[in-house]
């Protein structure tokens, strides 16, 4: 059978007019009977509208086909909202056909390592740690704020003679490289007129840093809650230096590829996070008990941590961009980023508020 003159989609295998997609054929604008009599301009307009519709339908099909069969997230004791989300299973309820896998993170460095290696799809870290990771080549996007906490300080033993940061010159400090406590330490040293080479920094994970401090193996520790709160209450450790402005906020990050391929999955996860955050804000006592149970620490430790944790504002904003840019110079000054990297540009590329804006309820 020969192709009719007014047939745009001739299906060779079937020998009939129409594509291989019946649903698409039914939706597609049909050519007019007077097709051959259309002016060139009218014909172009008709064909353009047909192509746009075909592409949009094809995009919808592809989006449905790429929905992930498994979603992998980390949870952390420094992110109480993640504990609530995991405990109540709200994400599992929102995604009954997907497998939800949880991985424990002991610090921002571990969390971002899991993200970069493909072990998790969503990573909980300090915002400045995310900046550092992206500046050094990790193609990630920060999409949500899970907390704004004063979660780090420089800690000394209760019997330490040290009274100022300046007195740390030549001393040993335990700090987990690539985390907010590590970057907090560098900023504190800089403010006191010191550089990292003026002290001996020992790279220890947060729980090990606490142990090293209490055993006397180091002179100070860049603490992180809840380990810092536990050391204060259980061992009488003292906060040598506090500065809320030097604490960066906690962000949830994904890879650029994931953001491109799974935008709906991101919105679903953030909606579940919002459910957990709202529960946490309304139920502080229950949140403290949950944190204590999950971390294995006394309830009074959990309560102390939560007094330093603000869960009221999960939305990324222009103020967050500016706060990150204000902290960025320390990354360059201490040679923590690759040569020639524009850190301010990195921050603009990293912070992506569009996903959270779509799910966060406005008052």
XYZ file of C-alpha atoms in Angstrom, residues 29-233:
205
model
C -3.635 17.103 16.241
C -5.025 15.519 13.056
C -4.097 16.985 9.659
C -6.932 18.778 7.939
C -8.546 17.256 4.852
C -7.334 20.208 2.853
C -3.757 19.470 3.998
C -2.262 19.872 0.527
C -4.006 23.208 0.126
C -2.472 24.812 3.261
C -0.185 27.759 2.785
C 3.485 27.105 3.691
C 3.199 29.352 6.754
C 0.041 27.606 8.026
C 1.624 24.219 7.400
C 4.685 25.173 9.450
C 2.490 26.336 12.355
C 0.514 23.074 12.325
C 3.659 20.936 12.233
C 5.276 22.966 15.037
C 2.295 22.472 17.355
C 2.310 18.754 16.597
C 6.025 18.430 17.404
C 5.697 20.349 20.690
C 2.874 18.091 21.852
C 4.773 14.955 20.846
C 7.863 16.061 22.739
C 5.895 16.967 25.866
C 4.126 13.614 25.871
C 7.399 11.806 25.313
C 8.965 13.737 28.220
C 6.114 12.710 30.514
C 6.609 9.066 29.572
C 10.373 9.276 30.184
C 9.865 10.960 33.566
C 7.575 8.145 34.678
C 10.022 5.501 33.467
C 12.968 6.950 35.419
C 11.317 6.939 38.854
C 13.896 5.325 41.197
C 13.131 1.852 42.499
C 15.238 2.603 45.596
C 15.901 5.803 47.533
C 18.940 5.875 49.828
C 19.323 8.438 52.588
C 21.657 8.994 55.475
C 20.557 9.766 59.010
C 22.663 11.330 61.733
C 22.558 12.183 65.419
C 23.460 15.765 64.488
C 20.256 15.837 62.377
C 17.358 15.112 64.752
C 14.811 15.582 61.946
C 16.354 12.668 60.036
C 15.881 10.483 63.117
C 12.183 11.362 63.264
C 11.751 10.712 59.545
C 13.382 7.299 59.821
C 11.585 6.368 63.043
C 8.051 7.091 61.849
C 8.510 5.747 58.309
C 6.823 8.690 56.616
C 8.954 8.362 53.501
C 8.203 4.656 53.212
C 4.491 5.504 53.406
C 4.862 8.175 50.715
C 6.723 5.754 48.420
C 5.108 2.335 48.967
C 6.500 0.942 45.703
C 10.099 2.053 46.326
C 12.719 0.570 48.612
C 13.965 3.083 51.202
C 17.467 2.433 52.557
C 19.024 4.278 55.522
C 22.760 4.726 56.207
C 24.207 6.192 59.427
C 26.580 9.155 58.989
C 29.042 10.036 61.754
C 29.994 13.408 60.240
C 29.747 15.664 57.196
C 32.864 14.137 55.682
C 31.381 10.639 55.802
C 28.021 11.856 54.529
C 29.539 13.557 51.486
C 31.801 10.564 50.834
C 28.697 8.367 50.723
C 27.048 10.786 48.284
C 30.066 10.993 45.987
C 30.537 7.221 45.958
C 26.881 6.591 45.149
C 26.123 4.907 48.475
C 23.354 7.432 49.228
C 21.175 9.730 47.137
C 20.573 12.293 49.914
C 23.370 13.444 52.237
C 23.159 15.429 55.492
C 26.098 17.765 56.041
C 27.091 21.209 57.223
C 26.621 23.808 54.503
C 30.262 24.906 54.519
C 31.349 21.285 54.161
C 29.131 21.057 51.083
C 30.788 24.204 49.714
C 34.201 22.633 50.284
C 33.147 19.427 48.521
C 31.769 21.218 45.472
C 34.789 23.535 45.282
C 36.981 20.452 45.058
C 35.075 18.855 42.224
C 32.013 17.123 43.678
C 29.013 18.004 41.449
C 26.416 18.383 44.216
C 23.374 20.552 44.904
C 22.070 21.577 48.347
C 18.267 21.497 48.329
C 17.015 21.816 51.941
C 17.983 23.079 55.408
C 17.393 20.396 58.047
C 18.633 22.514 60.973
C 20.293 25.748 62.005
C 22.228 24.783 65.103
C 25.096 25.906 67.266
C 26.439 22.401 67.092
C 30.179 22.993 67.364
C 32.656 24.748 69.667
C 36.232 24.329 70.844
C 36.204 22.081 73.902
C 38.804 21.541 76.648
C 38.909 19.313 79.723
C 37.427 20.629 82.936
C 40.916 20.939 84.490
C 42.523 22.608 81.454
C 44.439 25.832 82.162
C 43.616 27.158 78.680
C 41.384 30.233 78.676
C 41.619 31.556 75.110
C 42.087 30.400 71.535
C 45.401 32.256 71.341
C 46.779 29.916 74.023
C 46.282 26.963 71.664
C 49.444 27.881 69.739
C 51.666 24.804 69.618
C 48.915 22.616 71.097
C 47.148 19.509 69.781
C 43.561 19.855 68.558
C 41.377 16.932 67.478
C 39.165 17.807 64.509
C 37.438 15.855 61.745
C 38.756 17.221 58.455
C 36.086 18.362 56.014
C 33.440 18.943 58.697
C 31.953 22.066 60.235
C 33.938 21.659 63.502
C 37.177 21.555 61.480
C 36.270 24.707 59.550
C 35.035 26.324 62.773
C 38.468 25.671 64.274
C 40.256 27.323 61.355
C 38.030 30.401 61.600
C 38.528 30.584 65.368
C 42.307 30.351 64.947
C 42.240 33.030 62.252
C 40.227 35.354 64.490
C 42.856 34.847 67.215
C 45.676 35.662 64.781
C 46.772 32.052 64.250
C 46.950 29.690 61.258
C 46.474 25.947 61.104
C 50.251 25.479 60.978
C 50.478 27.134 64.405
C 48.747 24.130 65.969
C 48.845 20.363 65.494
C 45.542 19.210 64.019
C 44.754 15.519 64.497
C 42.194 14.086 62.088
C 39.849 12.042 64.273
C 36.163 11.248 63.816
C 33.950 13.073 66.300
C 33.492 10.264 68.869
C 37.231 9.520 68.774
C 38.016 13.206 69.233
C 35.967 13.252 72.403
C 37.791 10.184 73.715
C 41.192 11.704 72.898
C 40.296 14.890 74.766
C 39.032 13.149 77.876
C 42.087 10.829 77.971
C 44.440 13.797 77.705
C 45.840 12.839 74.293
C 44.939 16.264 72.875
C 44.653 19.716 74.411
C 41.399 20.676 72.699
C 38.709 19.152 70.552
C 36.508 20.631 67.844
C 33.322 19.185 69.280
C 30.056 18.269 67.613
C 26.706 17.583 69.245
C 25.538 15.249 70.646
C 29.087 14.134 71.515
C 29.958 17.645 72.716
C 26.893 17.847 74.958
C 27.696 14.379 76.311
C 31.259 15.394 77.152
C 30.001 18.490 78.963
C 27.500 16.581 81.088
